Amino acid sequence: QVQLVESGGGLMQAGGSLRLSCAASGTIFSIGVMGWYRQAPGKQRELVATITSDGATNYADSAKGRFTVSRDNAKNTVYLQMNSLKPEDTAVYYCYARIRGTTWYDNYWGQGTQVTVSS
């Protein structure tokens, strides 16, 4: 069974930094795009950042210049470095990966990690 496990969330004051990590485990032949989504109370889940297997990145406008997504293919891990945090960044952050396992490529989600930014 493939699973994604996030870590690194927590409470931070505005202007601070956090780094989220997400490791994929299980029977994995290859991983395509990986990334991060977030969902604030009362809002739909939204894309934050993605990164392809060869390192191409895509960011939400709200994340550009503050967040950096990266990955370690040898560790099947994706990271999100979040700097200059704002209260508006408060949300549950979900790791995403498109993974080829025993079946063809499918989409996987982590359990979510809470990020709370105080003013």
JSON list of N, CA and C in Angstrom, two decimals, residues 37-113:
[
{"chain": "A", "resi": 37, "resn": "TYR", "atom": "N", "xyz": [-1.11, 21.05, -1.28]},
{"chain": "A", "resi": 37, "resn": "TYR", "atom": "CA", "xyz": [-2.36, 21.76, -1.29]},
{"chain": "A", "resi": 37, "resn": "TYR", "atom": "C", "xyz": [-2.69, 22.17, 0.14]},
{"chain": "A", "resi": 38, "resn": "ARG", "atom": "N", "xyz": [-3.60, 23.10, 0.28]},
{"chain": "A", "resi": 38, "resn": "ARG", "atom": "CA", "xyz": [-4.01, 23.50, 1.62]},
{"chain": "A", "resi": 38, "resn": "ARG", "atom": "C", "xyz": [-5.49, 23.80, 1.63]},
{"chain": "A", "resi": 39, "resn": "GLN", "atom": "N", "xyz": [-6.08, 23.68, 2.81]},
{"chain": "A", "resi": 39, "resn": "GLN", "atom": "CA", "xyz": [-7.49, 23.93, 2.99]},
{"chain": "A", "resi": 39, "resn": "GLN", "atom": "C", "xyz": [-7.72, 24.65, 4.31]},
{"chain": "A", "resi": 40, "resn": "ALA", "atom": "N", "xyz": [-8.25, 25.85, 4.21]},
{"chain": "A", "resi": 40, "resn": "ALA", "atom": "CA", "xyz": [-8.60, 26.63, 5.38]},
{"chain": "A", "resi": 40, "resn": "ALA", "atom": "C", "xyz": [-10.06, 26.38, 5.74]},
{"chain": "A", "resi": 41, "resn": "PRO", "atom": "N", "xyz": [-10.44, 26.62, 6.98]},
{"chain": "A", "resi": 41, "resn": "PRO", "atom": "CA", "xyz": [-11.84, 26.41, 7.38]},
{"chain": "A", "resi": 41, "resn": "PRO", "atom": "C", "xyz": [-12.81, 27.18, 6.50]},
{"chain": "A", "resi": 42, "resn": "GLY", "atom": "N", "xyz": [-13.83, 26.48, 6.02]},
{"chain": "A", "resi": 42, "resn": "GLY", "atom": "CA", "xyz": [-14.83, 27.12, 5.20]},
{"chain": "A", "resi": 42, "resn": "GLY", "atom": "C", "xyz": [-14.44, 27.37, 3.76]},
{"chain": "A", "resi": 43, "resn": "LYS", "atom": "N", "xyz": [-13.26, 26.91, 3.36]},
{"chain": "A", "resi": 43, "resn": "LYS", "atom": "CA", "xyz": [-12.80, 27.13, 2.00]},
{"chain": "A", "resi": 43, "resn": "LYS", "atom": "C", "xyz": [-12.47, 25.79, 1.33]},
{"chain": "A", "resi": 44, "resn": "GLN", "atom": "N", "xyz": [-12.42, 25.83, 0.01]},
{"chain": "A", "resi": 44, "resn": "GLN", "atom": "CA", "xyz": [-12.05, 24.64, -0.74]},
{"chain": "A", "resi": 44, "resn": "GLN", "atom": "C", "xyz": [-10.54, 24.44, -0.71]},
{"chain": "A", "resi": 45, "resn": "ARG", "atom": "N", "xyz": [-10.15, 23.21, -0.94]},
{"chain": "A", "resi": 45, "resn": "ARG", "atom": "CA", "xyz": [-8.74, 22.91, -1.02]},
{"chain": "A", "resi": 45, "resn": "ARG", "atom": "C", "xyz": [-8.14, 23.59, -2.25]},
{"chain": "A", "resi": 46, "resn": "GLU", "atom": "N", "xyz": [-6.97, 24.19, -2.08]},
{"chain": "A", "resi": 46, "resn": "GLU", "atom": "CA", "xyz": [-6.34, 24.92, -3.16]},
{"chain": "A", "resi": 46, "resn": "GLU", "atom": "C", "xyz": [-4.89, 24.49, -3.33]},
{"chain": "A", "resi": 47, "resn": "LEU", "atom": "N", "xyz": [-4.41, 24.60, -4.54]},
{"chain": "A", "resi": 47, "resn": "LEU", "atom": "CA", "xyz": [-3.02, 24.26, -4.83]},
{"chain": "A", "resi": 47, "resn": "LEU", "atom": "C", "xyz": [-2.10, 25.32, -4.24]},
{"chain": "A", "resi": 48, "resn": "VAL", "atom": "N", "xyz": [-1.01, 24.86, -3.66]},
{"chain": "A", "resi": 48, "resn": "VAL", "atom": "CA", "xyz": [0.03, 25.74, -3.15]},
{"chain": "A", "resi": 48, "resn": "VAL", "atom": "C", "xyz": [1.26, 25.70, -4.06]},
{"chain": "A", "resi": 49, "resn": "ALA", "atom": "N", "xyz": [1.77, 24.50, -4.30]},
{"chain": "A", "resi": 49, "resn": "ALA", "atom": "CA", "xyz": [2.96, 24.35, -5.12]},
{"chain": "A", "resi": 49, "resn": "ALA", "atom": "C", "xyz": [3.07, 22.91, -5.59]},
{"chain": "A", "resi": 50, "resn": "THR", "atom": "N", "xyz": [3.63, 22.73, -6.78]},
{"chain": "A", "resi": 50, "resn": "THR", "atom": "CA", "xyz": [3.90, 21.40, -7.30]},
{"chain": "A", "resi": 50, "resn": "THR", "atom": "C", "xyz": [5.30, 21.37, -7.89]},
{"chain": "A", "resi": 51, "resn": "ILE", "atom": "N", "xyz": [5.83, 20.16, -8.03]},
{"chain": "A", "resi": 51, "resn": "ILE", "atom": "CA", "xyz": [7.14, 19.97, -8.62]},
{"chain": "A", "resi": 51, "resn": "ILE", "atom": "C", "xyz": [7.14, 18.66, -9.38]},
{"chain": "A", "resi": 52, "resn": "THR", "atom": "N", "xyz": [7.62, 18.68, -10.61]},
{"chain": "A", "resi": 52, "resn": "THR", "atom": "CA", "xyz": [7.67, 17.49, -11.43]},
{"chain": "A", "resi": 52, "resn": "THR", "atom": "C", "xyz": [8.89, 16.66, -11.08]},
{"chain": "A", "resi": 53, "resn": "SER", "atom": "N", "xyz": [8.97, 15.48, -11.67]},
{"chain": "A", "resi": 53, "resn": "SER", "atom": "CA", "xyz": [10.08, 14.57, -11.38]},
{"chain": "A", "resi": 53, "resn": "SER", "atom": "C", "xyz": [11.42, 15.13, -11.82]},
{"chain": "A", "resi": 54, "resn": "ASP", "atom": "N", "xyz": [11.42, 16.04, -12.80]},
{"chain": "A", "resi": 54, "resn": "ASP", "atom": "CA", "xyz": [12.66, 16.64, -13.25]},
{"chain": "A", "resi": 54, "resn": "ASP", "atom": "C", "xyz": [12.88, 18.04, -12.68]},
{"chain": "A", "resi": 55, "resn": "GLY", "atom": "N", "xyz": [12.03, 18.45, -11.73]},
{"chain": "A", "resi": 55, "resn": "GLY", "atom": "CA", "xyz": [12.31, 19.67, -11.00]},
{"chain": "A", "resi": 55, "resn": "GLY", "atom": "C", "xyz": [11.57, 20.92, -11.41]},
{"chain": "A", "resi": 56, "resn": "ALA", "atom": "N", "xyz": [10.69, 20.83, -12.39]},
{"chain": "A", "resi": 56, "resn": "ALA", "atom": "CA", "xyz": [9.91, 22.00, -12.78]},
{"chain": "A", "resi": 56, "resn": "ALA", "atom": "C", "xyz": [8.87, 22.30, -11.71]},
{"chain": "A", "resi": 57, "resn": "THR", "atom": "N", "xyz": [8.74, 23.57, -11.34]},
{"chain": "A", "resi": 57, "resn": "THR", "atom": "CA", "xyz": [7.86, 23.96, -10.25]},
{"chain": "A", "resi": 57, "resn": "THR", "atom": "C", "xyz": [6.73, 24.86, -10.72]},
{"chain": "A", "resi": 58, "resn": "ASN", "atom": "N", "xyz": [5.68, 24.85, -9.92]},
{"chain": "A", "resi": 58, "resn": "ASN", "atom": "CA", "xyz": [4.53, 25.71, -10.16]},
{"chain": "A", "resi": 58, "resn": "ASN", "atom": "C", "xyz": [4.01, 26.16, -8.81]},
{"chain": "A", "resi": 59, "resn": "TYR", "atom": "N", "xyz": [3.70, 27.46, -8.69]},
{"chain": "A", "resi": 59, "resn": "TYR", "atom": "CA", "xyz": [3.26, 28.02, -7.43]},
{"chain": "A", "resi": 59, "resn": "TYR", "atom": "C", "xyz": [1.97, 28.79, -7.58]},
{"chain": "A", "resi": 60, "resn": "ALA", "atom": "N", "xyz": [1.17, 28.76, -6.53]},
{"chain": "A", "resi": 60, "resn": "ALA", "atom": "CA", "xyz": [0.06, 29.69, -6.45]},
{"chain": "A", "resi": 60, "resn": "ALA", "atom": "C", "xyz": [0.61, 31.10, -6.30]},
{"chain": "A", "resi": 61, "resn": "ASP", "atom": "N", "xyz": [-0.14, 32.08, -6.77]},
{"chain": "A", "resi": 61, "resn": "ASP", "atom": "CA", "xyz": [0.33, 33.46, -6.67]},
{"chain": "A", "resi": 61, "resn": "ASP", "atom": "C", "xyz": [0.63, 33.85, -5.22]},
{"chain": "A", "resi": 62, "resn": "SER", "atom": "N", "xyz": [-0.16, 33.36, -4.29]},
{"chain": "A", "resi": 62, "resn": "SER", "atom": "CA", "xyz": [0.04, 33.70, -2.90]},
{"chain": "A", "resi": 62, "resn": "SER", "atom": "C", "xyz": [1.32, 33.11, -2.32]},
{"chain": "A", "resi": 63, "resn": "ALA", "atom": "N", "xyz": [1.88, 32.10, -2.98]},
{"chain": "A", "resi": 63, "resn": "ALA", "atom": "CA", "xyz": [3.08, 31.44, -2.48]},
{"chain": "A", "resi": 63, "resn": "ALA", "atom": "C", "xyz": [4.36, 31.93, -3.14]},
{"chain": "A", "resi": 64, "resn": "LYS", "atom": "N", "xyz": [4.25, 32.54, -4.30]},
{"chain": "A", "resi": 64, "resn": "LYS", "atom": "CA", "xyz": [5.43, 32.96, -5.04]},
{"chain": "A", "resi": 64, "resn": "LYS", "atom": "C", "xyz": [6.26, 33.94, -4.23]},
{"chain": "A", "resi": 65, "resn": "GLY", "atom": "N", "xyz": [7.55, 33.69, -4.21]},
{"chain": "A", "resi": 65, "resn": "GLY", "atom": "CA", "xyz": [8.47, 34.56, -3.49]},
{"chain": "A", "resi": 65, "resn": "GLY", "atom": "C", "xyz": [8.61, 34.26, -2.03]},
{"chain": "A", "resi": 66, "resn": "ARG", "atom": "N", "xyz": [7.72, 33.45, -1.47]},
{"chain": "A", "resi": 66, "resn": "ARG", "atom": "CA", "xyz": [7.78, 33.11, -0.06]},
{"chain": "A", "resi": 66, "resn": "ARG", "atom": "C", "xyz": [7.99, 31.62, 0.19]},
{"chain": "A", "resi": 67, "resn": "PHE", "atom": "N", "xyz": [7.41, 30.80, -0.66]},
{"chain": "A", "resi": 67, "resn": "PHE", "atom": "CA", "xyz": [7.48, 29.35, -0.49]},
{"chain": "A", "resi": 67, "resn": "PHE", "atom": "C", "xyz": [8.37, 28.74, -1.56]},
{"chain": "A", "resi": 68, "resn": "THR", "atom": "N", "xyz": [9.03, 27.66, -1.20]},
{"chain": "A", "resi": 68, "resn": "THR", "atom": "CA", "xyz": [9.86, 26.92, -2.14]},
{"chain": "A", "resi": 68, "resn": "THR", "atom": "C", "xyz": [9.56, 25.43, -2.02]},
{"chain": "A", "resi": 69, "resn": "VAL", "atom": "N", "xyz": [9.20, 24.81, -3.11]},
{"chain": "A", "resi": 69, "resn": "VAL", "atom": "CA", "xyz": [8.96, 23.38, -3.13]},
{"chain": "A", "resi": 69, "resn": "VAL", "atom": "C", "xyz": [10.18, 22.68, -3.72]},
{"chain": "A", "resi": 70, "resn": "SER", "atom": "N", "xyz": [10.55, 21.57, -3.14]},
{"chain": "A", "resi": 70, "resn": "SER", "atom": "CA", "xyz": [11.68, 20.80, -3.62]},
{"chain": "A", "resi": 70, "resn": "SER", "atom": "C", "xyz": [11.41, 19.32, -3.38]},
{"chain": "A", "resi": 71, "resn": "ARG", "atom": "N", "xyz": [12.25, 18.48, -3.93]},
{"chain": "A", "resi": 71, "resn": "ARG", "atom": "CA", "xyz": [12.06, 17.04, -3.73]},
{"chain": "A", "resi": 71, "resn": "ARG", "atom": "C", "xyz": [13.39, 16.31, -3.75]},
{"chain": "A", "resi": 72, "resn": "ASP", "atom": "N", "xyz": [13.41, 15.18, -3.08]},
{"chain": "A", "resi": 72, "resn": "ASP", "atom": "CA", "xyz": [14.55, 14.29, -3.07]},
{"chain": "A", "resi": 72, "resn": "ASP", "atom": "C", "xyz": [14.05, 12.97, -3.64]},
{"chain": "A", "resi": 73, "resn": "ASN", "atom": "N", "xyz": [14.36, 12.72, -4.89]},
{"chain": "A", "resi": 73, "resn": "ASN", "atom": "CA", "xyz": [13.83, 11.54, -5.56]},
{"chain": "A", "resi": 73, "resn": "ASN", "atom": "C", "xyz": [14.34, 10.24, -4.94]},
{"chain": "A", "resi": 74, "resn": "ALA", "atom": "N", "xyz": [15.57, 10.26, -4.44]},
{"chain": "A", "resi": 74, "resn": "ALA", "atom": "CA", "xyz": [16.11, 9.06, -3.81]},
{"chain": "A", "resi": 74, "resn": "ALA", "atom": "C", "xyz": [15.36, 8.69, -2.55]},
{"chain": "A", "resi": 75, "resn": "LYS", "atom": "N", "xyz": [14.76, 9.69, -1.89]},
{"chain": "A", "resi": 75, "resn": "LYS", "atom": "CA", "xyz": [14.02, 9.45, -0.66]},
{"chain": "A", "resi": 75, "resn": "LYS", "atom": "C", "xyz": [12.51, 9.49, -0.85]},
{"chain": "A", "resi": 76, "resn": "ASN", "atom": "N", "xyz": [12.06, 9.68, -2.08]},
{"chain": "A", "resi": 76, "resn": "ASN", "atom": "CA", "xyz": [10.63, 9.78, -2.36]},
{"chain": "A", "resi": 76, "resn": "ASN", "atom": "C", "xyz": [9.96, 10.82, -1.47]},
{"chain": "A", "resi": 77, "resn": "THR", "atom": "N", "xyz": [10.62, 11.94, -1.33]},
{"chain": "A", "resi": 77, "resn": "THR", "atom": "CA", "xyz": [10.18, 12.96, -0.39]},
{"chain": "A", "resi": 77, "resn": "THR", "atom": "C", "xyz": [10.06, 14.31, -1.08]},
{"chain": "A", "resi": 78, "resn": "VAL", "atom": "N", "xyz": [9.02, 15.03, -0.73]},
{"chain": "A", "resi": 78, "resn": "VAL", "atom": "CA", "xyz": [8.82, 16.39, -1.21]},
{"chain": "A", "resi": 78, "resn": "VAL", "atom": "C", "xyz": [8.79, 17.32, 0.00]},
{"chain": "A", "resi": 79, "resn": "TYR", "atom": "N", "xyz": [9.30, 18.53, -0.19]},
{"chain": "A", "resi": 79, "resn": "TYR", "atom": "CA", "xyz": [9.40, 19.51, 0.88]},
{"chain": "A", "resi": 79, "resn": "TYR", "atom": "C", "xyz": [8.70, 20.80, 0.48]},
{"chain": "A", "resi": 80, "resn": "LEU", "atom": "N", "xyz": [8.29, 21.54, 1.48]},
{"chain": "A", "resi": 80, "resn": "LEU", "atom": "CA", "xyz": [7.78, 22.88, 1.25]},
{"chain": "A", "resi": 80, "resn": "LEU", "atom": "C", "xyz": [8.39, 23.79, 2.30]},
{"chain": "A", "resi": 81, "resn": "GLN", "atom": "N", "xyz": [9.30, 24.65, 1.86]},
{"chain": "A", "resi": 81, "resn": "GLN", "atom": "CA", "xyz": [9.89, 25.65, 2.73]},
{"chain": "A", "resi": 81, "resn": "GLN", "atom": "C", "xyz": [9.01, 26.88, 2.69]},
{"chain": "A", "resi": 82, "resn": "MET", "atom": "N", "xyz": [8.50, 27.28, 3.84]},
{"chain": "A", "resi": 82, "resn": "MET", "atom": "CA", "xyz": [7.59, 28.41, 3.92]},
{"chain": "A", "resi": 82, "resn": "MET", "atom": "C", "xyz": [8.24, 29.51, 4.74]},
{"chain": "A", "resi": 83, "resn": "ASN", "atom": "N", "xyz": [8.50, 30.63, 4.11]},
{"chain": "A", "resi": 83, "resn": "ASN", "atom": "CA", "xyz": [9.09, 31.78, 4.76]},
{"chain": "A", "resi": 83, "resn": "ASN", "atom": "C", "xyz": [8.10, 32.94, 4.76]},
{"chain": "A", "resi": 84, "resn": "SER", "atom": "N", "xyz": [8.38, 33.92, 5.60]},
{"chain": "A", "resi": 84, "resn": "SER", "atom": "CA", "xyz": [7.53, 35.11, 5.69]},
{"chain": "A", "resi": 84, "resn": "SER", "atom": "C", "xyz": [6.07, 34.74, 5.84]},
{"chain": "A", "resi": 85, "resn": "LEU", "atom": "N", "xyz": [5.80, 33.86, 6.77]},
{"chain": "A", "resi": 85, "resn": "LEU", "atom": "CA", "xyz": [4.44, 33.35, 6.94]},
{"chain": "A", "resi": 85, "resn": "LEU", "atom": "C", "xyz": [3.48, 34.46, 7.36]},
{"chain": "A", "resi": 86, "resn": "LYS", "atom": "N", "xyz": [2.26, 34.33, 6.87]},
{"chain": "A", "resi": 86, "resn": "LYS", "atom": "CA", "xyz": [1.20, 35.26, 7.17]},
{"chain": "A", "resi": 86, "resn": "LYS", "atom": "C", "xyz": [0.04, 34.52, 7.82]},
{"chain": "A", "resi": 87, "resn": "PRO", "atom": "N", "xyz": [-0.78, 35.21, 8.60]},
{"chain": "A", "resi": 87, "resn": "PRO", "atom": "CA", "xyz": [-1.96, 34.55, 9.16]},
{"chain": "A", "resi": 87, "resn": "PRO", "atom": "C", "xyz": [-2.84, 33.90, 8.09]},
{"chain": "A", "resi": 88, "resn": "GLU", "atom": "N", "xyz": [-2.85, 34.47, 6.90]},
{"chain": "A", "resi": 88, "resn": "GLU", "atom": "CA", "xyz": [-3.64, 33.92, 5.81]},
{"chain": "A", "resi": 88, "resn": "GLU", "atom": "C", "xyz": [-3.14, 32.56, 5.33]},
{"chain": "A", "resi": 89, "resn": "ASP", "atom": "N", "xyz": [-1.93, 32.18, 5.75]},
{"chain": "A", "resi": 89, "resn": "ASP", "atom": "CA", "xyz": [-1.40, 30.86, 5.40]},
{"chain": "A", "resi": 89, "resn": "ASP", "atom": "C", "xyz": [-1.94, 29.76, 6.31]},
{"chain": "A", "resi": 90, "resn": "THR", "atom": "N", "xyz": [-2.66, 30.13, 7.34]},
{"chain": "A", "resi": 90, "resn": "THR", "atom": "CA", "xyz": [-3.20, 29.14, 8.27]},
{"chain": "A", "resi": 90, "resn": "THR", "atom": "C", "xyz": [-4.15, 28.20, 7.54]},
{"chain": "A", "resi": 91, "resn": "ALA", "atom": "N", "xyz": [-3.87, 26.92, 7.63]},
{"chain": "A", "resi": 91, "resn": "ALA", "atom": "CA", "xyz": [-4.66, 25.91, 6.93]},
{"chain": "A", "resi": 91, "resn": "ALA", "atom": "C", "xyz": [-4.11, 24.53, 7.27]},
{"chain": "A", "resi": 92, "resn": "VAL", "atom": "N", "xyz": [-4.84, 23.52, 6.86]},
{"chain": "A", "resi": 92, "resn": "VAL", "atom": "CA", "xyz": [-4.31, 22.17, 6.85]},
{"chain": "A", "resi": 92, "resn": "VAL", "atom": "C", "xyz": [-3.62, 21.96, 5.50]},
{"chain": "A", "resi": 93, "resn": "TYR", "atom": "N", "xyz": [-2.38, 21.56, 5.54]},
{"chain": "A", "resi": 93, "resn": "TYR", "atom": "CA", "xyz": [-1.60, 21.36, 4.34]},
{"chain": "A", "resi": 93, "resn": "TYR", "atom": "C", "xyz": [-1.54, 19.88, 4.01]},
{"chain": "A", "resi": 94, "resn": "TYR", "atom": "N", "xyz": [-1.87, 19.55, 2.77]},
{"chain": "A", "resi": 94, "resn": "TYR", "atom": "CA", "xyz": [-1.92, 18.17, 2.31]},
{"chain": "A", "resi": 94, "resn": "TYR", "atom": "C", "xyz": [-0.86, 17.91, 1.25]},
{"chain": "A", "resi": 95, "resn": "CYS", "atom": "N", "xyz": [-0.13, 16.85, 1.45]},
{"chain": "A", "resi": 95, "resn": "CYS", "atom": "CA", "xyz": [0.82, 16.40, 0.45]},
{"chain": "A", "resi": 95, "resn": "CYS", "atom": "C", "xyz": [0.10, 15.65, -0.65]},
{"chain": "A", "resi": 96, "resn": "TYR", "atom": "N", "xyz": [0.56, 15.83, -1.87]},
{"chain": "A", "resi": 96, "resn": "TYR", "atom": "CA", "xyz": [-0.01, 15.14, -3.03]},
{"chain": "A", "resi": 96, "resn": "TYR", "atom": "C", "xyz": [1.11, 14.51, -3.85]},
{"chain": "A", "resi": 97, "resn": "ALA", "atom": "N", "xyz": [0.84, 13.34, -4.39]},
{"chain": "A", "resi": 97, "resn": "ALA", "atom": "CA", "xyz": [1.78, 12.72, -5.31]},
{"chain": "A", "resi": 97, "resn": "ALA", "atom": "C", "xyz": [1.03, 11.84, -6.28]},
{"chain": "A", "resi": 98, "resn": "ARG", "atom": "N", "xyz": [1.52, 11.83, -7.52]},
{"chain": "A", "resi": 98, "resn": "ARG", "atom": "CA", "xyz": [1.01, 10.91, -8.53]},
{"chain": "A", "resi": 98, "resn": "ARG", "atom": "C", "xyz": [2.04, 9.80, -8.66]},
{"chain": "A", "resi": 99, "resn": "ILE", "atom": "N", "xyz": [1.61, 8.58, -8.36]},
{"chain": "A", "resi": 99, "resn": "ILE", "atom": "CA", "xyz": [2.54, 7.48, -8.16]},
{"chain": "A", "resi": 99, "resn": "ILE", "atom": "C", "xyz": [2.17, 6.27, -9.01]},
{"chain": "A", "resi": 100, "resn": "ARG", "atom": "N", "xyz": [3.19, 5.67, -9.63]},
{"chain": "A", "resi": 100, "resn": "ARG", "atom": "CA", "xyz": [3.04, 4.40, -10.30]},
{"chain": "A", "resi": 100, "resn": "ARG", "atom": "C", "xyz": [3.46, 3.31, -9.32]},
{"chain": "A", "resi": 101, "resn": "GLY", "atom": "N", "xyz": [2.52, 2.47, -8.93]},
{"chain": "A", "resi": 101, "resn": "GLY", "atom": "CA", "xyz": [2.79, 1.36, -8.05]},
{"chain": "A", "resi": 101, "resn": "GLY", "atom": "C", "xyz": [2.52, 0.05, -8.74]},
{"chain": "A", "resi": 102, "resn": "THR", "atom": "N", "xyz": [1.76, -0.81, -8.09]},
{"chain": "A", "resi": 102, "resn": "THR", "atom": "CA", "xyz": [1.40, -2.09, -8.71]},
{"chain": "A", "resi": 102, "resn": "THR", "atom": "C", "xyz": [0.36, -1.91, -9.81]},
{"chain": "A", "resi": 103, "resn": "THR", "atom": "N", "xyz": [-0.35, -0.80, -9.77]},
{"chain": "A", "resi": 103, "resn": "THR", "atom": "CA", "xyz": [-1.26, -0.42, -10.84]},
{"chain": "A", "resi": 103, "resn": "THR", "atom": "C", "xyz": [-0.66, 0.75, -11.59]},
{"chain": "A", "resi": 104, "resn": "TRP", "atom": "N", "xyz": [-1.38, 1.25, -12.58]},
{"chain": "A", "resi": 104, "resn": "TRP", "atom": "CA", "xyz": [-0.90, 2.42, -13.30]},
{"chain": "A", "resi": 104, "resn": "TRP", "atom": "C", "xyz": [-0.95, 3.64, -12.39]},
{"chain": "A", "resi": 105, "resn": "TYR", "atom": "N", "xyz": [-0.50, 4.76, -12.89]},
{"chain": "A", "resi": 105, "resn": "TYR", "atom": "CA", "xyz": [-0.42, 5.97, -12.08]},
{"chain": "A", "resi": 105, "resn": "TYR", "atom": "C", "xyz": [-1.76, 6.30, -11.43]},
{"chain": "A", "resi": 106, "resn": "ASP", "atom": "N", "xyz": [-1.67, 6.68, -10.16]},
{"chain": "A", "resi": 106, "resn": "ASP", "atom": "CA", "xyz": [-2.85, 7.08, -9.42]},
{"chain": "A", "resi": 106, "resn": "ASP", "atom": "C", "xyz": [-2.47, 8.23, -8.49]},
{"chain": "A", "resi": 107, "resn": "ASN", "atom": "N", "xyz": [-3.48, 8.90, -7.99]},
{"chain": "A", "resi": 107, "resn": "ASN", "atom": "CA", "xyz": [-3.26, 10.06, -7.12]},
{"chain": "A", "resi": 107, "resn": "ASN", "atom": "C", "xyz": [-3.34, 9.66, -5.66]},
{"chain": "A", "resi": 108, "resn": "TYR", "atom": "N", "xyz": [-2.39, 10.19, -4.86]},
{"chain": "A", "resi": 108, "resn": "TYR", "atom": "CA", "xyz": [-2.34, 9.90, -3.44]},
{"chain": "A", "resi": 108, "resn": "TYR", "atom": "C", "xyz": [-2.26, 11.18, -2.64]},
{"chain": "A", "resi": 109, "resn": "TRP", "atom": "N", "xyz": [-2.84, 11.14, -1.46]},
{"chain": "A", "resi": 109, "resn": "TRP", "atom": "CA", "xyz": [-2.88, 12.28, -0.56]},
{"chain": "A", "resi": 109, "resn": "TRP", "atom": "C", "xyz": [-2.40, 11.89, 0.83]},
{"chain": "A", "resi": 110, "resn": "GLY", "atom": "N", "xyz": [-1.70, 12.81, 1.46]},
{"chain": "A", "resi": 110, "resn": "GLY", "atom": "CA", "xyz": [-1.33, 12.63, 2.85]},
{"chain": "A", "resi": 110, "resn": "GLY", "atom": "C", "xyz": [-2.49, 12.93, 3.77]},
{"chain": "A", "resi": 111, "resn": "GLN", "atom": "N", "xyz": [-2.27, 12.72, 5.05]},
{"chain": "A", "resi": 111, "resn": "GLN", "atom": "CA", "xyz": [-3.34, 12.91, 6.03]},
{"chain": "A", "resi": 111, "resn": "GLN", "atom": "C", "xyz": [-3.55, 14.37, 6.41]},
{"chain": "A", "resi": 112, "resn": "GLY", "atom": "N", "xyz": [-2.63, 15.21, 6.05]},
{"chain": "A", "resi": 112, "resn": "GLY", "atom": "CA", "xyz": [-2.71, 16.63, 6.36]},
{"chain": "A", "resi": 112, "resn": "GLY", "atom": "C", "xyz": [-1.94, 16.99, 7.61]},
{"chain": "A", "resi": 113, "resn": "THR", "atom": "N", "xyz": [-1.35, 18.18, 7.60]},
{"chain": "A", "resi": 113, "resn": "THR", "atom": "CA", "xyz": [-0.66, 18.69, 8.77]},
{"chain": "A", "resi": 113, "resn": "THR", "atom": "C", "xyz": [-1.08, 20.15, 8.97]}
]
